[in-house]
Coordinates of C-alpha atoms in Angstrom, one line a residue:
M1 CA 38.7 29.6 -11.3
I2 CA 39.6 26.2 -12.4
E3 CA 36.3 25.5 -10.4
E4 CA 34.1 27.5 -11.7
G5 CA 35.0 26.7 -15.2
S6 CA 34.6 22.6 -14.1
K7 CA 30.9 23.6 -13.0
R8 CA 30.0 25.4 -16.0
G9 CA 31.2 22.7 -18.1
K10 CA 29.0 19.8 -16.0
A11 CA 26.0 22.2 -16.3
M12 CA 26.4 22.5 -20.0
V13 CA 27.0 18.6 -20.3
E14 CA 23.8 18.0 -18.3
K15 CA 22.1 20.8 -20.4
R16 CA 22.6 19.0 -23.6
Q17 CA 21.6 15.4 -22.5
L18 CA 18.2 14.9 -22.8
F19 CA 18.8 16.8 -26.2
M20 CA 22.0 14.0 -27.1
E21 CA 19.7 11.4 -26.0
M22 CA 16.5 12.4 -28.3
R23 CA 18.9 12.2 -31.1
A24 CA 20.2 9.1 -30.6
Q25 CA 16.7 7.9 -31.2
N26 CA 16.8 9.2 -34.6
F27 CA 13.4 10.3 -35.3
D28 CA 14.6 12.6 -38.1
V29 CA 14.1 9.6 -40.3
I30 CA 10.3 9.9 -39.6
R31 CA 9.2 11.5 -43.1
L32 CA 6.1 13.4 -41.7
S33 CA 6.3 16.7 -39.3
T34 CA 3.5 15.7 -37.3
Y35 CA 4.5 12.2 -36.2
R36 CA 8.2 13.2 -35.6
T37 CA 7.1 16.3 -33.7
A38 CA 4.9 14.1 -31.2
C39 CA 7.5 11.6 -31.0
K40 CA 9.9 13.8 -29.7
L41 CA 7.9 15.4 -27.1
R42 CA 6.6 12.2 -26.3
F43 CA 10.3 10.9 -25.8
V44 CA 10.5 14.0 -24.0
Q45 CA 7.7 13.9 -22.0
K46 CA 8.7 10.1 -20.8
R47 CA 12.2 10.7 -20.0
C48 CA 11.5 13.6 -17.3
N49 CA 8.5 11.4 -16.1
L50 CA 6.0 13.8 -16.5
H51 CA 3.8 11.3 -18.1
L52 CA 3.1 9.6 -14.4
V53 CA 1.9 13.1 -13.2
D54 CA -1.9 13.7 -13.9
V55 CA -2.9 16.7 -14.6
W56 CA -5.1 17.2 -11.8
N57 CA -2.0 16.3 -9.9
M58 CA 0.1 19.3 -11.7
I59 CA -3.2 21.8 -10.9
E60 CA -3.0 20.2 -7.1
A61 CA 1.0 21.4 -6.9
F62 CA 0.3 24.5 -9.0
R63 CA -2.4 25.6 -5.8
D64 CA 0.1 24.2 -3.3
N65 CA 3.3 26.4 -4.3
G66 CA 1.0 29.6 -4.3
L67 CA 0.8 29.9 -8.6
N68 CA -2.8 30.3 -8.2
T69 CA -2.6 33.8 -6.6
L70 CA 0.1 35.3 -8.9
D71 CA -0.2 37.2 -12.1
H72 CA 0.1 35.0 -15.6
N73 CA 2.9 37.5 -16.2
A74 CA 4.7 37.5 -12.9
E75 CA 8.5 36.1 -13.1
I76 CA 10.1 33.3 -11.1
N77 CA 13.4 32.5 -11.0
V78 CA 15.2 29.1 -11.8
S79 CA 15.5 28.3 -8.0
R80 CA 12.1 28.5 -7.1
L81 CA 11.4 26.7 -10.6
E82 CA 13.3 23.7 -8.7
T83 CA 11.4 24.0 -6.0
I84 CA 8.3 23.9 -8.1
L85 CA 9.5 20.6 -9.8
S86 CA 10.8 19.3 -6.6
S87 CA 7.2 19.2 -5.0
I88 CA 6.0 17.7 -7.9
Y89 CA 8.1 15.0 -7.9
Y90 CA 8.2 14.1 -4.5
Q91 CA 4.7 13.9 -4.3
L92 CA 4.6 11.7 -7.2
N93 CA 6.9 8.8 -5.5
K94 CA 4.2 9.1 -2.6
R95 CA 2.0 7.8 -4.7
L96 CA 4.1 5.4 -6.6
P97 CA 4.3 2.0 -5.4
T98 CA 8.2 1.2 -3.7
T99 CA 8.8 -0.8 -6.9
H100 CA 8.0 1.9 -9.5
Q101 CA 10.1 4.6 -7.6
I102 CA 11.8 7.0 -10.2
N103 CA 14.8 9.3 -9.6
V104 CA 13.8 12.4 -8.3
E105 CA 17.1 14.3 -8.8
Q106 CA 17.9 13.1 -12.3
S107 CA 13.7 13.7 -13.3
I108 CA 14.1 17.5 -11.9
G109 CA 17.3 18.0 -13.5
L110 CA 16.7 16.8 -16.9
L111 CA 13.2 18.9 -16.7
L112 CA 14.4 22.3 -15.4
N113 CA 17.1 22.3 -18.2
F114 CA 14.4 21.2 -20.8
M115 CA 12.3 24.2 -19.5
V116 CA 15.0 26.9 -19.3
A117 CA 16.5 26.1 -22.5
T118 CA 13.1 26.5 -23.8
Y119 CA 11.2 29.6 -22.3
D120 CA 14.9 31.5 -21.3
S121 CA 16.7 31.5 -24.7
E122 CA 18.0 34.7 -23.3
S123 CA 19.7 33.2 -20.5
H124 CA 17.8 36.2 -17.8
G125 CA 17.1 33.3 -15.2
K126 CA 13.5 33.6 -15.1
L127 CA 10.0 32.5 -16.7
T128 CA 6.6 33.5 -16.8
V129 CA 4.2 32.1 -14.5
F130 CA 1.6 31.6 -17.4
S131 CA 4.7 30.2 -19.3
M132 CA 5.4 27.1 -16.9
K133 CA 1.7 26.1 -16.3
A134 CA 1.2 25.8 -20.2
M135 CA 4.2 24.0 -20.3
L136 CA 3.5 21.4 -17.3
A137 CA 0.2 21.3 -18.3
T138 CA 0.7 20.5 -22.1
M139 CA 3.2 18.0 -21.5
C140 CA 1.9 15.8 -18.3
G141 CA -0.3 13.0 -18.5
G142 CA -3.8 12.8 -18.3
K143 CA -6.5 13.1 -20.7
I144 CA -6.5 16.1 -23.2
V145 CA -10.2 17.0 -22.7
D146 CA -9.1 17.9 -18.8
K147 CA -5.8 19.5 -20.1
L148 CA -7.6 21.9 -22.5
R149 CA -10.4 22.4 -20.0
Y150 CA -7.9 23.7 -17.5
I151 CA -6.2 25.9 -20.1
F152 CA -9.6 27.4 -21.2
S153 CA -10.0 28.3 -17.3
Q154 CA -6.8 30.4 -17.6
I155 CA -7.7 32.1 -20.7
S156 CA -11.3 32.6 -20.0
D157 CA -12.9 35.9 -18.3
S158 CA -15.7 35.6 -15.8
S159 CA -18.4 35.3 -17.9
G160 CA -17.1 32.1 -19.6
A161 CA -16.1 33.8 -22.8
M162 CA -12.6 33.2 -23.9
V163 CA -10.2 36.0 -23.9
F164 CA -8.4 36.3 -27.7
A165 CA -5.3 37.8 -26.3
K166 CA -4.8 35.2 -23.8
F167 CA -5.3 32.4 -26.3
D168 CA -2.7 34.3 -28.5
Q169 CA -0.1 34.3 -25.4
F170 CA -0.9 31.1 -24.6
L171 CA -0.2 29.8 -28.6
R172 CA 3.1 31.7 -28.1
E173 CA 4.3 29.7 -25.6
V174 CA 2.7 26.0 -26.0
L175 CA 4.2 26.2 -30.2
K176 CA 7.8 27.1 -28.1
L177 CA 8.0 23.1 -27.4
P178 CA 7.9 22.1 -30.9
T179 CA 10.6 24.6 -31.7
A180 CA 12.9 23.3 -28.3
V181 CA 12.6 20.0 -30.5
F182 CA 13.6 21.3 -33.8
E183 CA 10.1 21.3 -35.3
G184 CA 10.0 25.1 -35.3
P185 CA 10.0 25.4 -39.3
S186 CA 7.0 23.4 -39.0
F187 CA 4.9 24.6 -36.2
G188 CA 5.7 27.8 -35.6
Y189 CA 4.0 30.7 -34.4
T190 CA 2.6 33.5 -36.5
E191 CA 0.3 36.3 -35.9
H192 CA -2.5 34.5 -38.1
S193 CA -2.8 31.8 -35.8
V194 CA -5.4 32.6 -33.5
R195 CA -7.9 33.5 -36.5
T196 CA -6.9 31.0 -38.1
C197 CA -8.3 28.4 -34.9
F198 CA -10.8 30.7 -34.5
P199 CA -12.6 32.9 -37.2
Q200 CA -15.4 33.4 -34.5
Q201 CA -16.1 36.4 -32.2
K202 CA -17.4 35.0 -28.9
I203 CA -16.1 31.6 -28.0
M204 CA -17.1 29.2 -25.1
L205 CA -16.0 26.3 -23.6
N206 CA -17.6 23.9 -25.8
T207 CA -16.9 25.5 -28.9
F208 CA -13.1 25.7 -27.7
L209 CA -13.4 21.9 -27.2
D210 CA -14.8 21.1 -30.2
V211 CA -12.1 23.1 -32.4
L212 CA -8.9 21.7 -30.7
M213 CA -10.8 18.3 -30.5
A214 CA -11.7 18.2 -34.0
D215 CA -9.9 16.0 -37.0
P216 CA -8.2 17.3 -38.5
P217 CA -7.5 20.1 -35.4
P218 CA -5.8 23.2 -36.2
Q219 CA -2.5 23.1 -37.9
C220 CA -0.5 24.7 -35.5
L221 CA -1.9 22.3 -33.0
V222 CA -2.1 19.2 -34.9
W223 CA 0.6 17.4 -32.8
L224 CA -1.0 17.8 -29.5
P225 CA -3.6 15.1 -30.1
L226 CA -1.5 13.2 -31.9
M227 CA 1.0 12.8 -28.6
H228 CA -1.9 11.5 -26.4
R229 CA -2.6 9.2 -29.0
L230 CA 0.7 7.8 -29.2
A231 CA 0.5 7.3 -25.4
N232 CA -2.5 5.3 -25.9
V233 CA -1.4 2.9 -28.4
E234 CA 2.0 2.2 -27.5
N235 CA 1.2 -1.3 -25.9
V236 CA -1.5 -2.1 -28.3
F237 CA -0.8 -5.5 -29.9
H238 CA -1.7 -6.1 -33.8
P239 CA -1.6 -9.8 -34.7
V240 CA -1.1 -8.9 -38.3
E241 CA 1.8 -9.4 -40.5
C242 CA 3.4 -6.2 -42.2
S243 CA 3.3 -6.0 -45.9
Y244 CA 7.0 -4.2 -46.2
C245 CA 9.5 -5.8 -43.5
R246 CA 6.9 -8.8 -42.7
S247 CA 6.9 -8.6 -39.2
E248 CA 4.7 -11.1 -37.8
S249 CA 2.9 -8.8 -35.5
M250 CA 2.6 -5.0 -34.9
M251 CA 2.8 -2.5 -31.7
G252 CA 1.3 1.0 -31.9
F253 CA -0.4 2.2 -34.7
R254 CA -1.7 0.2 -37.7
Y255 CA -2.1 1.7 -41.2
R256 CA -4.3 -0.2 -44.4
C257 CA -3.7 1.1 -47.5
Q258 CA -8.0 2.1 -49.2
Q259 CA -6.4 0.9 -52.6
C260 CA -4.3 -2.3 -52.3
H261 CA -6.1 -4.9 -51.1
G262 CA -4.9 -6.6 -47.9
Y263 CA -1.8 -4.2 -48.1
Q264 CA -0.8 -3.3 -44.2
L265 CA 2.2 -2.0 -42.6
C266 CA 3.6 -1.7 -39.0
Q267 CA 4.0 2.2 -37.8
S268 CA 8.1 2.4 -38.3
C269 CA 7.5 1.4 -42.3
F270 CA 4.6 3.7 -42.6
W271 CA 6.6 6.6 -41.0
R272 CA 9.6 5.8 -42.9
G273 CA 8.0 5.9 -46.3
H274 CA 8.2 2.0 -46.9
A275 CA 6.4 0.7 -49.9
N276 CA 6.9 -2.4 -52.1
G277 CA 5.0 -4.1 -54.8
P278 CA 1.6 -2.0 -56.4
H279 CA 1.4 0.2 -53.1
S280 CA 2.8 3.6 -53.2
N281 CA 3.0 6.3 -51.4
Q282 CA 0.6 8.7 -53.1
H283 CA -2.3 6.2 -52.1
Q284 CA -4.7 7.2 -48.9
M285 CA -3.9 5.1 -45.7
K286 CA -6.3 4.5 -43.2
E287 CA -4.7 4.2 -39.1
H288 CA -6.1 2.0 -36.8
S289 CA -5.4 2.3 -33.3
S290 CA -6.9 -1.4 -31.9
W291 CA -7.5 -4.7 -33.8
K292 CA -10.9 -6.2 -34.2
S293 CA -11.4 -9.6 -35.6
P294 CA -13.7 -10.0 -38.7
A295 CA -16.5 -11.7 -36.3
K296 CA -16.4 -8.2 -34.2
K297 CA -16.2 -6.2 -37.4
L298 CA -19.3 -8.2 -39.0
S299 CA -21.5 -7.7 -35.2
H300 CA -20.2 -4.0 -35.3
A301 CA -21.6 -3.6 -39.3
I302 CA -24.6 -5.4 -37.8
S303 CA -25.3 -3.5 -34.9
K304 CA -24.9 -0.2 -36.5
S305 CA -27.1 -1.1 -39.7
L306 CA -29.8 -1.8 -37.1
G307 CA -29.6 1.4 -35.4
C308 CA -28.2 0.1 -32.4
V309 CA -24.7 2.0 -32.3
P310 CA -24.8 5.7 -32.1
I311 CA -23.2 7.4 -35.2
G312 CA -21.5 10.8 -35.2
E313 CA -20.8 11.3 -31.5
P314 CA -19.0 14.3 -29.8
P315 CA -15.3 13.8 -29.0
H316 CA -16.3 14.8 -25.8
P317 CA -19.1 15.8 -23.4
V318 CA -20.9 18.9 -23.8
F319 CA -20.8 21.0 -20.9
P320 CA -23.3 23.9 -19.9
E321 CA -22.3 27.3 -21.2
Q322 CA -23.4 29.1 -17.9
A323 CA -21.4 28.1 -15.1
E324 CA -22.9 27.3 -11.7
R325 CA -21.9 29.5 -8.7
P326 CA -18.9 28.4 -7.1
Q327 CA -18.8 27.0 -3.3
E328 CA -17.4 29.3 -0.4
L329 CA -14.5 27.4 0.6
T330 CA -12.2 29.8 2.4
H331 CA -12.5 28.5 5.7
T332 CA -12.4 24.6 4.4
V333 CA -9.9 22.4 6.2
Q334 CA -8.2 20.6 3.6
P335 CA -7.6 16.6 4.4
K336 CA -4.3 15.3 4.5
P337 CA -3.1 13.5 2.0
V338 CA -3.1 9.5 1.8
A339 CA 0.4 7.9 0.5
N340 CA -1.0 5.1 -0.6
N341 CA -1.8 4.2 -4.6
M342 CA -5.0 2.5 -3.8
N343 CA -6.6 5.7 -2.7
D344 CA -6.3 6.9 -6.2
T345 CA -8.0 3.2 -7.5
M346 CA -11.1 3.7 -5.3
L347 CA -11.4 7.0 -6.2
M348 CA -11.3 6.6 -10.1
S349 CA -13.3 3.1 -9.8
S350 CA -16.2 5.7 -7.8
G351 CA -16.3 8.0 -11.0
A352 CA -14.1 10.9 -10.0
P353 CA -10.8 11.3 -11.9
T354 CA -8.5 11.4 -9.1
P355 CA -8.3 12.3 -5.6
T356 CA -6.9 15.4 -5.7
K357 CA -10.5 16.4 -8.0
S358 CA -12.1 16.7 -4.7
V359 CA -14.8 19.2 -4.3
L360 CA -12.9 20.4 -0.6
E361 CA -9.8 21.0 -2.4
S362 CA -10.7 23.3 -5.0
P363 CA -8.4 26.4 -5.1
S364 CA -10.4 29.2 -7.1
R365 CA -13.4 29.8 -8.5
L366 CA -12.0 28.8 -11.5
D367 CA -11.0 25.6 -10.9
E368 CA -13.6 24.6 -8.5
E369 CA -16.3 25.3 -11.7
H370 CA -14.4 23.2 -14.0
R371 CA -13.6 20.6 -11.8
L372 CA -17.3 20.2 -11.4
I373 CA -18.4 20.3 -14.7
A374 CA -15.4 17.5 -15.2
R375 CA -17.3 15.5 -13.1
Y376 CA -20.6 15.8 -13.6
A377 CA -21.0 16.6 -17.0
A378 CA -22.2 13.3 -19.0
R379 CA -25.3 13.6 -15.9
L380 CA -25.7 17.3 -16.3
A381 CA -26.3 16.6 -20.0
A382 CA -28.4 13.5 -19.8
E383 CA -30.7 15.4 -17.1
A384 CA -30.8 18.6 -19.2
G385 CA -31.8 16.5 -22.7
N386 CA -34.5 14.8 -20.4
S387 CA -35.8 17.4 -19.1
T388 CA -36.2 19.4 -22.2
Q389 CA -38.8 17.0 -23.3
Q390 CA -40.2 16.0 -20.7
C391 CA -40.5 18.6 -18.3
P392 CA -41.2 22.1 -18.2
P393 CA -38.5 25.1 -18.1
T394 CA -39.5 25.8 -14.1
D395 CA -38.2 22.3 -13.5
L396 CA -34.6 23.4 -14.2
S397 CA -34.3 24.4 -10.7
F398 CA -34.9 22.0 -9.2
N399 CA -32.8 19.6 -11.3
F400 CA -29.5 21.7 -10.5
D401 CA -30.9 21.6 -6.7
A402 CA -30.9 18.1 -7.0
N403 CA -27.5 17.7 -8.1
K404 CA -26.0 20.6 -5.8
Q405 CA -27.2 18.0 -3.0
Q406 CA -25.6 14.9 -5.0
R407 CA -22.6 16.5 -5.2
Q408 CA -22.7 16.9 -1.2
L409 CA -23.4 13.8 -0.9
I410 CA -20.4 12.4 -2.9
A411 CA -18.1 14.7 -1.5
E412 CA -19.1 13.3 2.1
L413 CA -18.7 10.0 0.7
E414 CA -15.3 10.9 -0.5
N415 CA -13.7 12.3 2.9
K416 CA -15.4 8.8 4.5
N417 CA -13.2 7.2 1.9
R418 CA -9.9 8.9 2.8
E419 CA -10.4 8.0 6.3
I420 CA -11.2 4.3 6.0
L421 CA -8.4 4.1 3.7
Q422 CA -5.8 5.8 6.4
E423 CA -7.1 3.2 8.7
I424 CA -6.2 0.5 6.5
Q425 CA -3.3 1.7 6.0
R426 CA -2.3 2.1 9.7
L427 CA -4.1 -1.7 10.2
R428 CA -1.4 -2.7 7.6
L429 CA 1.3 -1.7 8.9
E430 CA 0.6 -2.3 12.3
H431 CA 0.2 -5.9 11.0
E432 CA 3.3 -6.3 9.1
Q433 CA 5.1 -5.1 12.4
A434 CA 3.5 -7.9 14.2
S435 CA 4.6 -10.3 11.6
Q436 CA 7.9 -9.5 10.8
P437 CA 10.4 -12.4 12.4
T438 CA 12.1 -11.1 16.1
P439 CA 15.6 -12.0 16.6
E440 CA 14.7 -14.5 19.3
K441 CA 12.6 -16.4 16.9
A442 CA 15.3 -16.2 14.3
Q443 CA 18.1 -17.6 16.9
Q444 CA 16.0 -21.0 17.6
N445 CA 17.6 -24.2 17.0
P446 CA 15.6 -27.2 16.2
T447 CA 17.9 -29.3 18.6
L448 CA 17.5 -27.5 21.6
L449 CA 14.0 -26.8 21.1
T450 CA 13.7 -30.7 20.7
E451 CA 15.7 -31.2 24.7
L452 CA 14.1 -28.6 25.7
R453 CA 10.6 -30.5 25.3
L454 CA 12.3 -33.7 26.6
L455 CA 13.2 -31.5 29.9
R456 CA 9.8 -30.3 30.4
H457 CA 8.4 -33.8 29.9
R458 CA 10.8 -35.0 32.7
K459 CA 9.8 -32.2 34.8
D460 CA 6.2 -33.1 34.6
E461 CA 6.7 -36.7 35.4
L462 CA 8.6 -35.8 38.7
E463 CA 6.2 -33.6 39.5
R464 CA 3.6 -35.8 39.4
R465 CA 6.1 -38.7 41.3
M466 CA 6.6 -36.1 44.2
S467 CA 3.0 -35.7 44.3
A468 CA 2.2 -39.3 44.8
L469 CA 5.1 -39.6 47.3
Q470 CA 3.4 -36.7 49.3
E471 CA 0.2 -38.2 49.2
S472 CA 2.2 -41.6 50.6
R473 CA 3.7 -39.5 53.3
R474 CA 0.7 -38.4 54.5
E475 CA -0.6 -41.7 54.8
L476 CA 2.2 -43.3 56.4
M477 CA 2.1 -40.5 59.0
V478 CA -1.6 -41.4 59.9
Q479 CA -0.8 -44.8 60.3
L480 CA 2.5 -44.0 62.5
E481 CA 0.0 -41.9 64.5
G482 CA -2.2 -44.7 65.2
L483 CA 0.7 -46.9 65.7
M484 CA 2.0 -44.8 68.7
R485 CA -1.7 -44.8 70.4
L486 CA -1.7 -48.4 70.0
L487 CA 1.5 -48.3 72.0
K488 CA 0.2 -46.1 74.6
D489 CA -2.9 -48.1 75.2
E490 CA -0.5 -51.2 75.4
E491 CA 1.7 -49.9 78.3
Q492 CA -1.3 -48.7 80.3
K493 CA -2.5 -52.6 80.0
Q494 CA 0.5 -53.7 81.2
A495 CA 0.7 -51.2 84.4
S496 CA -2.8 -52.3 84.9
Q497 CA -2.2 -55.9 85.1
S498 CA 1.2 -56.0 87.6
G499 CA 0.5 -60.3 87.4
G500 CA 0.3 -60.4 83.9
S501 CA 2.7 -62.3 82.1
P502 CA 5.2 -59.7 79.7
H503 CA 5.1 -62.1 76.7
S504 CA 0.8 -62.4 76.3
S505 CA -0.4 -61.1 73.3
P506 CA -3.2 -58.1 73.4
S507 CA -6.4 -58.9 74.0
H508 CA -9.2 -58.9 70.7
G509 CA -10.7 -55.6 72.4
A510 CA -7.4 -53.4 71.9
G511 CA -7.2 -54.0 68.5
C512 CA -10.7 -53.1 67.9
S513 CA -10.1 -50.2 70.0
M514 CA -7.9 -48.3 67.3
P515 CA -9.4 -45.4 66.4
M516 CA -9.2 -45.0 62.7
P517 CA -8.1 -47.7 60.2
I518 CA -4.7 -48.0 59.2
R519 CA -4.4 -47.8 55.2
S520 CA -1.6 -48.1 53.0
T521 CA -0.6 -47.8 49.1
S522 CA 1.4 -50.9 49.0
A523 CA -1.0 -53.2 50.3
G524 CA -4.6 -53.0 49.8
S525 CA -5.6 -55.6 53.0
T526 CA -7.6 -54.3 56.0
P527 CA -6.7 -54.2 59.6
T528 CA -7.2 -57.3 61.7
H529 CA -8.1 -57.2 65.3
T530 CA -4.6 -58.2 66.7
P531 CA -1.7 -55.4 66.8
Q532 CA 0.4 -57.7 64.1
D533 CA -2.4 -57.9 61.7
C534 CA -3.1 -54.0 61.8
L535 CA 0.9 -53.7 60.8
A536 CA 0.6 -55.7 57.7
G537 CA 0.8 -52.4 55.4
V538 CA 3.8 -51.7 57.1
G539 CA 7.2 -52.4 56.3
G540 CA 11.2 -51.9 57.4
D541 CA 12.3 -50.8 60.9
V542 CA 8.6 -50.1 62.1
L543 CA 7.6 -53.8 61.5
E544 CA 10.6 -55.1 63.4
A545 CA 9.5 -52.8 66.4
F546 CA 6.4 -54.7 66.5
A547 CA 7.2 -57.9 65.4
Q548 CA 9.8 -58.9 68.2
G549 CA 8.9 -60.4 71.8
V550 CA 10.5 -57.8 73.8
P551 CA 9.2 -54.4 73.0
R552 CA 12.1 -52.2 71.5
N553 CA 12.2 -48.4 71.8
L554 CA 9.5 -47.7 69.6
R555 CA 10.0 -43.9 69.6
N556 CA 13.6 -44.1 67.7
D557 CA 11.9 -46.6 64.9
L558 CA 9.6 -43.9 64.5
L559 CA 12.1 -41.5 64.0
V560 CA 13.7 -43.9 61.6
A561 CA 10.8 -44.3 59.7
A562 CA 10.5 -40.8 59.5
D563 CA 14.3 -40.2 58.3
S564 CA 13.5 -42.7 55.6
I565 CA 10.7 -40.6 54.2
T566 CA 12.7 -37.5 54.6
N567 CA 15.7 -38.9 52.1
T568 CA 13.3 -40.1 49.7
M569 CA 11.5 -36.6 49.4
S570 CA 14.8 -34.7 49.6
S571 CA 16.5 -36.8 46.7
L572 CA 13.1 -36.2 45.1
V573 CA 13.6 -32.6 45.5
K574 CA 17.2 -32.4 44.5
E575 CA 16.5 -34.3 41.0
L576 CA 13.4 -32.2 40.1
H577 CA 16.0 -29.0 41.0
S578 CA 18.7 -30.3 38.6
V579 CA 16.2 -31.2 35.6
D580 CA 14.9 -27.7 36.3
D581 CA 18.1 -26.2 36.3
R582 CA 18.6 -28.0 32.5
A583 CA 15.8 -26.4 31.5
E584 CA 16.5 -22.9 32.6
D585 CA 19.8 -23.0 31.2
E586 CA 18.5 -24.5 27.6
E587 CA 16.0 -21.2 27.9
T588 CA 18.8 -19.1 28.9
N589 CA 21.1 -19.9 26.3
M590 CA 18.1 -19.5 23.4
R591 CA 17.1 -16.5 24.7
N592 CA 20.5 -15.2 25.4
G593 CA 20.0 -13.8 28.9
G594 CA 16.2 -14.0 28.9
D595 CA 14.6 -14.4 32.7
R596 CA 15.2 -17.7 34.6
G597 CA 12.2 -19.6 35.6
E598 CA 11.4 -20.9 39.1
F599 CA 9.7 -24.1 39.8
R600 CA 8.1 -23.9 43.1
H601 CA 7.1 -27.2 44.9
S602 CA 4.0 -27.6 47.6
E603 CA 6.5 -28.3 50.3
S604 CA 10.0 -27.3 50.6
T605 CA 13.0 -29.0 51.8
E606 CA 13.1 -26.9 54.9
A607 CA 9.8 -27.8 56.1
L608 CA 10.5 -31.6 55.7
R609 CA 13.7 -31.4 57.6
E610 CA 11.5 -29.0 60.4
R611 CA 9.1 -32.2 59.9
R612 CA 12.0 -34.8 60.6
H613 CA 13.3 -33.6 64.1
H614 CA 10.0 -32.8 65.3
P615 CA 8.0 -35.5 64.7
I616 CA 4.1 -36.1 65.0
M617 CA 3.2 -37.2 68.5

């Protein structure tokens, strides 16, 4: 029981939260009931974030939740109403950028409590479908002409004429909004409200818009266009000083007295009835929603006097009285919505009010009719005016056929636009993922990178040195092979000359009979005709073997030379491996266990050892 009592108390606090915040704004000091009501409803609209939801997005939410198939008098419970509001706000967050996300749960709670307090005063826990549609379509964002067109579609019959009983029902529901913000005595519902608005017998769309958007509108709905004007002038700046509060600039509306020269008031002073000097509250004031410099005023007056500025323009486009035949959209596959605010921007620049206003997404006949009218009203009106003056009546059907083809083309272009935007979004996500820094990049150390570059440079130098030593080794092997051939020739000659002296020098022909020349990298001289001259490029033990007068065991001397070359190559390979291991350790420390590279040289140590024990004969 205690828990239930605490829950009820919390619900009551949440229910009264919006009204307590509205009272804190002190709107009751505004002396004019029209401005007072408009300011209160504008506060509720912004506090519940309804000003961010366009009227066409609201209509789409009605269709997605199946409300277009229900009767206006059908009732829905509070839990389903909460589900509908959740879908509206979650779809709104998908369209908003990440830096402008709203608190969905708080917005749902505030709006749900306000709707229940407004339309369920007897606590039945249910609301009618028409009540919810009328309230959300009136309090959401968007143009007033779009809202009134949607409302007219809900209260008109199949021929396009308004049903007075449905309009009377609309007035009952929409006038509950001023009553909810404690302005019922000024804008309450009466039985004569309908005939006060429309004394005519047959009301079509243009007449409906003319009456509700006139200046002034019907007295019971005078707060509705004012609420939209408030939204349009919230950020308008006037570089003029207020004559009462002496503020050097004004935001919002600006009021200029028609009797007192140069007397101007800001909206705060005018709404509260402030006056000073010769000015009186009984003087006629003119409301300004924008600032024009004296130069602009002069140019505008000149253009108006010359007939360049049209006079008496209608407040809304003139729509055809007879609705066109709707398209068959029963088997149409709806495209997936794109969660990107850029989609809205591009489609609005192309002439469509919002992406949800596509021809392929129309839910029913009435919605389809008014969406087409909204998009091409100006063009149809212009073409109809030109055709009546220049073309015979028989050409009207041709113009309507051309307009249908243009609508189909625009619908195809909008679908292609959605596909392109989806592809752009996908490529953008891939690019962001590819450009994100990886942990390996983040863990890099400039000092370690410098040492790694030095080790790699040292490794390259050792590789070049090893290549040079391998080339020298090949040349030395060629020289040793030539020396072995010379040694065999000397032994054969000594065997054939049995009476010769053992210390005699080799003949000149023997030096010239060498099969191939002896080259050396250490000396650039060419071989001569004597064996000693042929050894000019050879040093160490090999030179000693041929320089002495008594022949030595030259095979052993050649093995000693080969061992010297092999030891040099082995030491070079070890040094190269040590440098490579250091580089691999540095890369391993940077990558936290990365793969270890291997350096492959052209000839392994095992091959060198094999040549050491099996020299070339």
